[in-house]
Coordinates of C-alpha atoms in Angstrom, one line a residue:
Chain A
M27 CA 65.9 -88.3 59.0
K28 CA 65.2 -89.6 62.4
G29 CA 61.9 -88.2 63.7
S30 CA 60.7 -86.9 60.5
W31 CA 57.3 -88.1 59.6
V32 CA 58.4 -89.5 56.2
A33 CA 60.7 -91.9 58.1
M34 CA 57.9 -92.7 60.5
L35 CA 55.6 -93.6 57.6
R36 CA 58.1 -95.8 55.8
G37 CA 59.3 -97.4 59.0
Y38 CA 62.9 -97.5 60.1
V39 CA 65.2 -99.7 62.1
W40 CA 68.2 -99.2 64.4
V41 CA 70.8 -101.7 63.3
K42 CA 74.0 -103.0 64.7
L43 CA 76.8 -104.0 62.2
I44 CA 78.7 -107.2 63.1
G45 CA 82.0 -107.9 61.5
G46 CA 83.6 -106.6 58.3
E47 CA 85.0 -103.3 57.5
P48 CA 82.7 -100.4 58.6
E49 CA 84.4 -97.8 56.4
S50 CA 84.1 -99.8 53.2
F51 CA 80.5 -100.7 54.1
L52 CA 79.6 -97.1 54.6
N53 CA 81.3 -96.0 51.3
A54 CA 79.4 -98.8 49.4
A55 CA 76.1 -97.7 51.1
T56 CA 76.5 -94.2 50.1
K57 CA 77.5 -95.2 46.5
E58 CA 74.3 -97.2 46.2
G59 CA 72.3 -94.1 47.4
I60 CA 71.2 -95.7 50.6
S61 CA 70.9 -93.1 53.3
L62 CA 72.0 -94.0 56.8
W63 CA 71.8 -91.8 59.8
N64 CA 73.0 -91.5 63.3
I65 CA 76.0 -93.6 62.5
S66 CA 78.0 -94.0 65.8
F67 CA 80.2 -96.5 67.7
T68 CA 79.1 -98.1 70.7
K69 CA 81.6 -98.4 73.5
S70 CA 82.2 -102.0 72.5
G71 CA 83.4 -100.7 69.1
E72 CA 80.3 -101.8 67.1
L73 CA 78.7 -99.6 64.4
N74 CA 75.1 -98.6 65.0
F75 CA 73.0 -96.8 62.6
G76 CA 69.5 -96.1 61.5
V77 CA 68.1 -97.0 58.2
S78 CA 64.7 -97.0 56.5
V79 CA 62.9 -100.4 55.9
P80 CA 63.1 -100.3 52.1
D81 CA 66.8 -99.4 52.3
F82 CA 67.5 -102.1 54.9
F83 CA 66.6 -104.7 52.2
K84 CA 68.9 -103.0 49.7
L85 CA 71.8 -103.4 52.2
K86 CA 71.7 -107.2 51.9
P87 CA 74.1 -107.6 49.0
L88 CA 76.5 -105.1 50.3
L89 CA 76.6 -107.0 53.5
R90 CA 77.5 -110.1 51.8
L91 CA 80.3 -108.5 49.7
N92 CA 81.7 -106.9 53.0
G93 CA 81.3 -110.1 54.9
S94 CA 79.3 -108.7 57.7
R95 CA 75.9 -109.2 59.3
T96 CA 73.4 -107.0 60.9
R97 CA 71.3 -107.2 64.0
I98 CA 68.2 -105.1 64.3
L99 CA 68.1 -103.4 67.7
S100 CA 64.7 -101.8 67.4
K101 CA 61.9 -101.2 64.9
H102 CA 60.0 -97.9 64.5
G103 CA 57.4 -96.4 62.4
L104 CA 54.0 -97.1 61.0
P105 CA 54.6 -100.6 59.3
F106 CA 55.8 -102.1 62.5
R107 CA 53.0 -100.5 64.4
M108 CA 50.4 -101.7 61.9
E109 CA 51.8 -105.2 62.1
R110 CA 51.6 -105.1 65.9
L111 CA 48.0 -103.9 65.6
S112 CA 47.1 -106.5 63.1
R113 CA 48.1 -109.1 65.6
R114 CA 45.3 -107.9 67.9
K115 CA 42.3 -109.2 66.0
T116 CA 39.5 -107.9 68.2
F117 CA 41.1 -104.4 68.0
A118 CA 41.1 -104.4 64.1
V119 CA 37.5 -105.9 64.2
G120 CA 36.5 -103.2 66.5
M121 CA 37.9 -100.4 64.3
I122 CA 36.1 -101.9 61.3
V123 CA 32.9 -102.3 63.2
F124 CA 33.1 -98.7 64.3
V125 CA 33.6 -97.4 60.7
A126 CA 30.8 -99.6 59.6
A127 CA 28.5 -98.7 62.3
L128 CA 29.2 -95.0 61.6
F129 CA 28.6 -95.5 58.0
I130 CA 25.4 -97.6 58.5
L131 CA 24.0 -95.2 61.1
S132 CA 24.7 -92.2 58.8
T133 CA 22.5 -93.8 56.0
F134 CA 19.5 -93.5 58.4
I135 CA 17.4 -90.5 58.7
W136 CA 17.6 -89.4 62.4
N137 CA 15.2 -86.5 62.7
V138 CA 12.4 -84.9 60.7
K139 CA 11.8 -81.3 61.4
V140 CA 8.7 -79.3 60.3
E141 CA 9.3 -75.6 59.6
G142 CA 7.3 -72.7 58.4
N143 CA 4.5 -71.5 60.8
S144 CA 1.8 -73.3 59.0
A145 CA -1.9 -73.6 60.1
I146 CA -1.7 -77.2 59.2
P147 CA -1.0 -79.2 62.4
E148 CA 2.5 -80.6 62.7
E149 CA 1.2 -84.1 63.2
K150 CA -0.7 -84.1 60.1
I151 CA 2.3 -83.0 58.1
L152 CA 4.4 -85.7 59.7
Q153 CA 1.7 -88.3 59.0
A154 CA 1.7 -87.4 55.4
A155 CA 5.5 -87.4 55.4
K156 CA 5.4 -90.9 56.9
A157 CA 3.1 -92.1 54.3
E158 CA 5.6 -90.8 51.7
G159 CA 8.4 -92.6 53.6
I160 CA 9.9 -89.7 55.4
Y161 CA 10.2 -90.7 59.1
S162 CA 13.1 -91.0 61.5
M163 CA 15.1 -94.3 61.3
Q164 CA 14.2 -94.6 57.8
W165 CA 16.9 -95.9 55.4
S166 CA 18.1 -93.0 53.3
F167 CA 18.4 -95.2 50.2
R168 CA 14.8 -96.2 50.3
M169 CA 13.8 -92.5 50.0
Q170 CA 13.2 -90.7 46.8
D171 CA 15.0 -87.6 45.9
A172 CA 13.9 -84.3 47.6
A173 CA 12.3 -82.8 44.6
S174 CA 9.8 -85.6 43.9
L175 CA 9.3 -86.0 47.6
S176 CA 8.2 -82.4 48.0
Q177 CA 5.9 -82.7 45.0
R178 CA 4.2 -85.8 46.3
L179 CA 3.9 -84.4 49.8
A180 CA 2.3 -81.3 48.2
L181 CA -0.3 -83.6 46.7
R182 CA -1.0 -84.9 50.2
L183 CA -1.3 -81.6 51.7
P184 CA -3.9 -79.7 49.6
D185 CA -3.9 -76.8 51.9
A186 CA -0.3 -76.0 51.4
A187 CA 0.9 -73.7 48.7
W188 CA 4.3 -75.0 48.6
V189 CA 6.1 -77.9 50.3
G190 CA 9.8 -78.1 50.4
V191 CA 12.0 -81.2 51.6
D192 CA 15.6 -80.5 52.4
K193 CA 17.8 -83.4 53.3
R194 CA 20.9 -82.4 55.1
G195 CA 22.9 -85.4 56.1
T196 CA 20.8 -87.4 58.6
S197 CA 18.1 -84.8 59.1
I198 CA 15.3 -83.7 57.0
T199 CA 13.6 -80.4 57.1
I200 CA 10.1 -80.0 55.6
T201 CA 9.0 -76.5 55.0
V202 CA 5.3 -75.9 54.4
I203 CA 3.9 -72.6 53.3
D204 CA 0.3 -72.1 53.5
S205 CA -1.8 -71.0 50.7
T206 CA -3.7 -67.8 51.7
K207 CA -7.5 -68.5 51.6
P208 CA -10.3 -66.0 51.6
D209 CA -12.0 -65.7 55.0
K210 CA -14.9 -68.0 55.5
K211 CA -18.2 -66.2 55.3
P212 CA -20.6 -67.0 58.2
L213 CA -23.5 -69.2 57.1
E214 CA -26.6 -67.1 56.6
G215 CA -30.1 -68.3 56.4
P216 CA -32.9 -66.5 54.6
R217 CA -34.1 -63.6 56.5
H218 CA -36.0 -60.3 56.7
L219 CA -34.8 -57.0 57.9
V220 CA -37.2 -55.6 60.5
A221 CA -37.3 -52.3 62.4
K222 CA -35.5 -52.3 65.7
T223 CA -37.6 -49.4 67.1
D224 CA -40.4 -47.2 66.1
A225 CA -39.0 -44.6 63.6
V226 CA -39.5 -42.6 60.5
I227 CA -37.5 -43.9 57.6
T228 CA -35.1 -41.4 56.0
R229 CA -33.1 -43.6 53.8
I230 CA -33.5 -47.2 52.5
V231 CA -31.0 -49.0 50.4
A232 CA -31.7 -52.8 49.6
E233 CA -28.8 -54.9 48.5
S234 CA -30.9 -58.0 48.2
G235 CA -34.5 -58.7 49.1
R236 CA -37.5 -56.5 48.4
P237 CA -37.9 -53.2 50.2
K238 CA -41.3 -52.9 51.9
V239 CA -41.2 -49.4 53.1
E240 CA -40.4 -46.0 51.6
R241 CA -38.8 -42.7 52.7
N242 CA -40.9 -40.9 55.2
D243 CA -42.8 -43.9 56.1
R244 CA -43.7 -44.5 59.7
V245 CA -42.6 -48.0 61.0
R246 CA -43.2 -49.6 64.3
K247 CA -40.9 -51.9 66.1
G248 CA -40.9 -55.3 64.4
D249 CA -42.3 -54.2 60.9
V250 CA -40.6 -55.7 58.0
L251 CA -38.5 -53.2 56.2
I252 CA -36.7 -55.4 53.6
S253 CA -38.5 -58.6 52.9
G254 CA -36.4 -61.9 52.3
I255 CA -39.3 -63.3 50.1
I256 CA -39.1 -62.4 46.5
G257 CA -41.6 -63.5 43.6
D258 CA -45.4 -63.6 43.7
E259 CA -47.7 -65.7 45.9
T260 CA -47.2 -68.9 43.9
N261 CA -43.7 -68.6 42.8
F262 CA -41.4 -67.3 45.3
K263 CA -38.0 -67.7 46.8
T264 CA -36.4 -66.8 50.1
V265 CA -33.2 -65.0 50.1
V266 CA -30.8 -63.4 52.7
S267 CA -31.9 -59.8 52.6
K268 CA -29.3 -57.2 53.0
G269 CA -29.4 -53.4 53.1
K270 CA -29.2 -50.4 55.1
V271 CA -32.2 -48.5 56.5
M272 CA -31.8 -45.2 58.4
G273 CA -34.6 -43.7 60.4
L274 CA -35.4 -40.8 62.7
V275 CA -35.9 -42.2 66.2
W276 CA -36.9 -40.3 69.4
H277 CA -35.0 -41.0 72.6
E278 CA -36.1 -39.5 75.9
Y279 CA -33.3 -38.9 78.4
R280 CA -33.5 -38.0 82.0
I281 CA -30.4 -36.3 83.1
A282 CA -29.3 -35.4 86.6
S283 CA -26.3 -33.2 86.6
P284 CA -24.7 -32.2 89.9
L285 CA -23.9 -28.5 90.5
A286 CA -20.9 -29.2 92.7
T287 CA -17.9 -31.3 91.4
K288 CA -15.1 -32.6 93.2
T289 CA -11.8 -33.0 91.4
K290 CA -8.5 -34.4 92.7
N291 CA -5.5 -32.4 92.0
F292 CA -1.8 -32.8 92.6
T293 CA -0.3 -29.9 94.6
G294 CA 3.2 -30.6 93.1
V295 CA 4.6 -31.6 96.3
S296 CA 6.2 -35.0 96.5
Q297 CA 8.7 -37.1 98.3
D298 CA 10.7 -40.3 97.4
R299 CA 11.4 -43.2 99.6
K300 CA 13.8 -45.9 98.7
Y301 CA 13.7 -49.5 100.0
L302 CA 16.1 -52.4 99.6
I303 CA 14.2 -55.7 99.0
I304 CA 15.5 -59.0 100.2
G305 CA 13.2 -61.8 99.6
N306 CA 9.7 -60.4 100.4
R307 CA 11.0 -58.0 102.9
A308 CA 11.7 -54.3 102.3
L309 CA 14.3 -52.3 104.2
Q310 CA 13.8 -48.6 104.0
I311 CA 17.1 -46.9 103.2
S312 CA 16.1 -43.3 102.4
G313 CA 13.2 -40.7 102.8
Y314 CA 12.9 -41.0 106.6
K315 CA 12.4 -37.2 107.0
G316 CA 9.4 -37.0 104.9
E317 CA 6.2 -35.4 106.3
E318 CA 2.8 -36.8 106.4
Y319 CA 0.3 -35.7 103.7
G320 CA -3.3 -35.4 104.4
S321 CA -4.2 -37.2 101.3
S322 CA -1.7 -38.7 98.9
L323 CA -1.2 -41.0 96.0
T324 CA 1.8 -43.3 96.0
R325 CA 3.4 -44.8 93.0
T326 CA 5.6 -47.8 93.6
S327 CA 8.2 -49.1 91.2
V328 CA 10.2 -52.3 91.9
Q329 CA 13.5 -53.1 90.3
R330 CA 14.6 -56.7 90.8
T331 CA 18.1 -57.6 89.8
R332 CA 18.4 -60.2 87.1
L333 CA 21.1 -62.7 86.4
W334 CA 20.5 -63.5 82.7
N335 CA 17.0 -64.5 82.7
R336 CA 16.5 -65.4 86.3
M337 CA 15.1 -63.1 88.9
L338 CA 17.1 -62.7 91.9
P339 CA 15.5 -62.3 95.3
F340 CA 17.2 -58.8 95.7
G341 CA 16.2 -55.4 94.4
T342 CA 15.2 -52.0 95.1
M343 CA 11.9 -50.4 95.5
T344 CA 11.1 -46.7 95.0
E345 CA 7.9 -45.1 96.4
H346 CA 7.0 -41.8 94.9
E347 CA 4.4 -40.2 97.1
L348 CA 2.5 -37.2 95.6
E349 CA 0.3 -34.9 97.6
V350 CA -3.3 -34.7 96.6
T351 CA -5.9 -32.0 97.2
E352 CA -9.5 -32.2 96.5
I353 CA -10.9 -29.1 94.9
E354 CA -14.6 -28.6 95.0
S355 CA -15.9 -26.5 92.2
E356 CA -19.4 -24.9 92.0
L357 CA -21.1 -24.8 88.7
T358 CA -23.8 -22.5 87.6
P359 CA -27.0 -24.2 86.5
T360 CA -26.3 -23.5 82.8
E361 CA -22.9 -25.1 83.0
A362 CA -24.3 -28.1 84.8
K363 CA -27.0 -28.4 82.0
E364 CA -24.4 -28.2 79.3
A365 CA -22.3 -30.8 81.0
G366 CA -25.4 -33.1 81.3
L367 CA -26.3 -32.7 77.7
A368 CA -22.7 -33.4 76.5
Q369 CA -22.7 -36.6 78.5
A370 CA -26.0 -37.6 77.0
R371 CA -24.9 -37.0 73.5
A372 CA -21.8 -39.1 74.2
E373 CA -24.0 -41.9 75.5
I374 CA -26.1 -41.9 72.3
K375 CA -23.0 -42.3 70.2
V376 CA -21.9 -45.1 72.2
K377 CA -25.2 -46.8 72.3
W378 CA -26.4 -46.4 68.7
G379 CA -23.2 -46.4 66.8
Q380 CA -21.0 -43.9 65.2
D381 CA -23.4 -43.4 62.2
A382 CA -26.1 -42.1 64.5
T383 CA -26.5 -38.3 64.2
I384 CA -28.4 -36.1 66.5
K385 CA -30.8 -34.1 64.3
A386 CA -32.6 -32.1 67.1
E387 CA -32.8 -31.9 70.8
N388 CA -35.7 -30.5 73.0
I389 CA -35.5 -29.9 76.6
L390 CA -39.0 -31.0 77.8
H391 CA -38.5 -30.2 81.5
E392 CA -35.9 -28.6 83.6
H393 CA -35.6 -27.9 87.4
T394 CA -32.8 -27.6 89.9
E395 CA -33.2 -29.6 93.3
N396 CA -30.9 -30.9 95.9
G397 CA -27.9 -29.3 94.2
K398 CA -28.7 -31.1 91.0
V399 CA -30.0 -30.0 87.7
M400 CA -32.7 -32.5 86.6
L401 CA -33.4 -32.5 82.8
T402 CA -35.7 -34.4 80.6
V403 CA -34.5 -34.2 77.0
L404 CA -36.0 -35.6 73.7
F405 CA -33.3 -36.4 71.2
E406 CA -34.2 -36.9 67.7
V407 CA -31.5 -39.3 66.2
E408 CA -31.0 -40.5 62.8
Q409 CA -29.6 -44.0 63.1
S410 CA -29.6 -47.4 61.4
I411 CA -32.7 -49.3 62.5
E412 CA -32.5 -52.5 60.7
M413 CA -32.5 -55.9 62.6
E414 CA -32.3 -59.4 61.2
R415 CA -35.1 -61.8 61.7
P416 CA -34.9 -65.3 60.1
I417 CA -37.8 -66.5 57.9
G418 CA -39.5 -69.7 58.9
Chain B
M13 CA 93.0 -82.4 28.9
V14 CA 91.8 -82.4 32.5
R15 CA 94.3 -79.8 33.3
V16 CA 93.3 -77.6 30.4
S17 CA 89.7 -77.8 31.5
R18 CA 90.5 -77.3 35.1
K19 CA 92.6 -74.1 34.3
L20 CA 89.8 -72.8 32.1
R21 CA 87.2 -73.2 34.9
K22 CA 89.5 -71.5 37.3
W23 CA 90.0 -68.6 34.9
T24 CA 86.2 -68.3 34.3
A25 CA 85.5 -68.3 38.1
T26 CA 88.0 -65.4 38.6
I27 CA 86.6 -63.4 35.6
L28 CA 83.0 -63.9 36.6
D29 CA 83.6 -63.6 40.3
L30 CA 81.9 -67.0 41.0
P31 CA 82.3 -68.8 44.2
Q32 CA 85.1 -71.2 43.7
D33 CA 83.6 -74.3 45.3
V34 CA 80.7 -74.1 42.8
V35 CA 83.0 -74.1 39.7
L36 CA 85.8 -76.2 40.9
D37 CA 83.9 -79.0 42.8
L38 CA 85.9 -78.3 45.9
P39 CA 84.7 -79.5 49.1
R40 CA 82.6 -77.1 51.1
I41 CA 83.0 -77.5 54.9
T42 CA 80.4 -75.8 57.2
M43 CA 81.1 -76.0 60.9
I44 CA 78.9 -74.8 63.7
G45 CA 81.0 -74.2 66.7
G46 CA 82.5 -77.5 67.9
L47 CA 79.1 -79.2 67.6
Q48 CA 78.4 -79.8 64.0
V49 CA 80.4 -80.2 60.7
T50 CA 78.8 -80.5 57.2
V51 CA 81.0 -81.5 54.4
E52 CA 79.8 -81.3 50.9
N53 CA 81.4 -82.8 47.8
H54 CA 83.3 -85.6 49.7
R55 CA 84.4 -88.8 47.9
G56 CA 83.9 -91.3 50.6
I57 CA 84.9 -92.4 54.1
L58 CA 88.3 -93.7 54.6
H59 CA 88.1 -94.3 58.4
F60 CA 85.5 -93.9 61.0
S61 CA 85.9 -94.2 64.8
P62 CA 84.2 -92.3 67.7
D63 CA 87.2 -89.8 67.8
N64 CA 88.4 -89.8 64.3
L65 CA 86.7 -89.5 60.9
R66 CA 88.7 -89.3 57.7
L67 CA 87.0 -88.4 54.4
A68 CA 88.4 -88.7 51.0
M69 CA 88.4 -85.7 48.7
D70 CA 89.2 -84.9 45.1
N71 CA 92.8 -84.0 45.8
G72 CA 93.6 -85.1 49.3
E73 CA 91.8 -86.0 52.4
M74 CA 90.2 -84.4 55.3
E75 CA 90.3 -85.5 59.0
V76 CA 87.9 -84.5 61.7
T77 CA 89.1 -85.3 65.2
G78 CA 86.9 -85.1 68.3
Q79 CA 85.0 -87.2 70.8
N80 CA 81.8 -89.3 70.4
L81 CA 81.6 -88.5 66.7
I82 CA 78.2 -89.5 65.1
I83 CA 77.5 -89.4 61.4
R84 CA 74.1 -87.9 61.5
N85 CA 73.4 -88.3 57.9
I86 CA 75.4 -89.5 54.9
G87 CA 74.6 -89.1 51.3
A88 CA 76.5 -89.3 48.1
E89 CA 77.4 -85.6 48.2
E90 CA 77.4 -84.7 51.9
V91 CA 78.2 -85.9 55.3
F92 CA 76.7 -84.3 58.4
V93 CA 78.8 -85.1 61.5
E94 CA 77.9 -84.3 65.1
G95 CA 79.8 -84.7 68.3
N96 CA 82.5 -82.9 70.4
I97 CA 84.7 -81.7 67.4
L98 CA 88.2 -80.7 68.2
G99 CA 89.9 -80.3 65.0
V100 CA 89.5 -80.3 61.2
Q101 CA 92.5 -81.0 59.0
L102 CA 93.1 -80.9 55.4
R103 CA 95.8 -82.8 53.6
A104 CA 96.8 -82.5 50.0
K105 CA 97.3 -85.7 48.1
G106 CA 100.8 -87.2 48.1
K107 CA 102.0 -85.1 51.0
P108 CA 102.7 -87.0 54.2
P109 CA 100.2 -86.6 57.1
G110 CA 101.0 -83.9 59.6

């Protein structure tokens, strides 16, 4: 029995029996179903034993019959310990205060978190939450339940499609999902569409507004193509004209294409050098026997050692040096001309947009001079020619 | 009457091959070296001193001799004795000790 947690819980005492017949006392105790343990004699011939506290009180009548008394030697177990503790008032008060403080503090909201990557700024959400009574150090009981809170919060945040309030212990998580809105259209004032350059109209499609020109009309730069004024002279209205106008435009290009071109080529010969980096100094450790190249290109790669996320001031550097030769190639005048024209065509595409198509090209003039082919070319390009001009 | 039932029980135990202590309410003594003795089915303590413990049985008595004997635990049915045990003796009722 001794040492077992049940005995500890009920409490037990070590008792010394004084006077009377020990044998008859033991027999009487066992008959009563009182369990005694560690019954032994001291050197002075007294009987010692352990007994649990409830059983100790049951021993009283037996002792009287036997004509003996007991003396408690020591007390063990929870009841005695509690009694000792109860004598220390501040200790007990402290325990109660601790439990009370824990309870009271757990009824407060400690932190409010906003989740969901919303376009609505977090401050605005927190402000709305505060207006609904969700803020840190708020008393939990004063808050409504999460469902009605999220509903009322959603009313305060009209931009949000859905607002969720989740209370977990002392923390509140507000999840905000944005409603998807159509992109805002830029504000447009009433306007005309006018010609960007001199051109001959090939196609005109007016979405809104009144077309002023027709196919095959010749227009000058600044002429109104699609008018933003509809109605007659007395009753009219200005609108945002929209549409697409394609026209033939002539561009004159002067091209100078060189006959000799220089290209850099790798010879395929290369060498590596390795360095050890300490701080901002590099120590070469290999590649000493390399030869000098006349012209070369060096590619450098640095590997720094990392310790988790931090860069250490050690590492290796590899230099890869590639030998380069310059090859000069001579072009025939025809080749040079083709190269020049190709470049001019690419330039037109870049400058006038991808829907520009070259309808015709006329070489007006061509001569070779100072190792260059000089060309004057007239390109006939079909391209969009409309430009916006506000009315008023 | 008691004798008849006793005989009947003994006969049953023999026929059914049951352990005798279960059927006949005899004391069962378990001894672990010279350190511990557990006696089941005892009928009370007759004498107890640090070097001698006498227990009553149904038909006789039992004596445990030793040094520094301690009754670890005592219940209505069993006694658990610890100490430096030197001897266990059984004596039938009516016969003189020894």
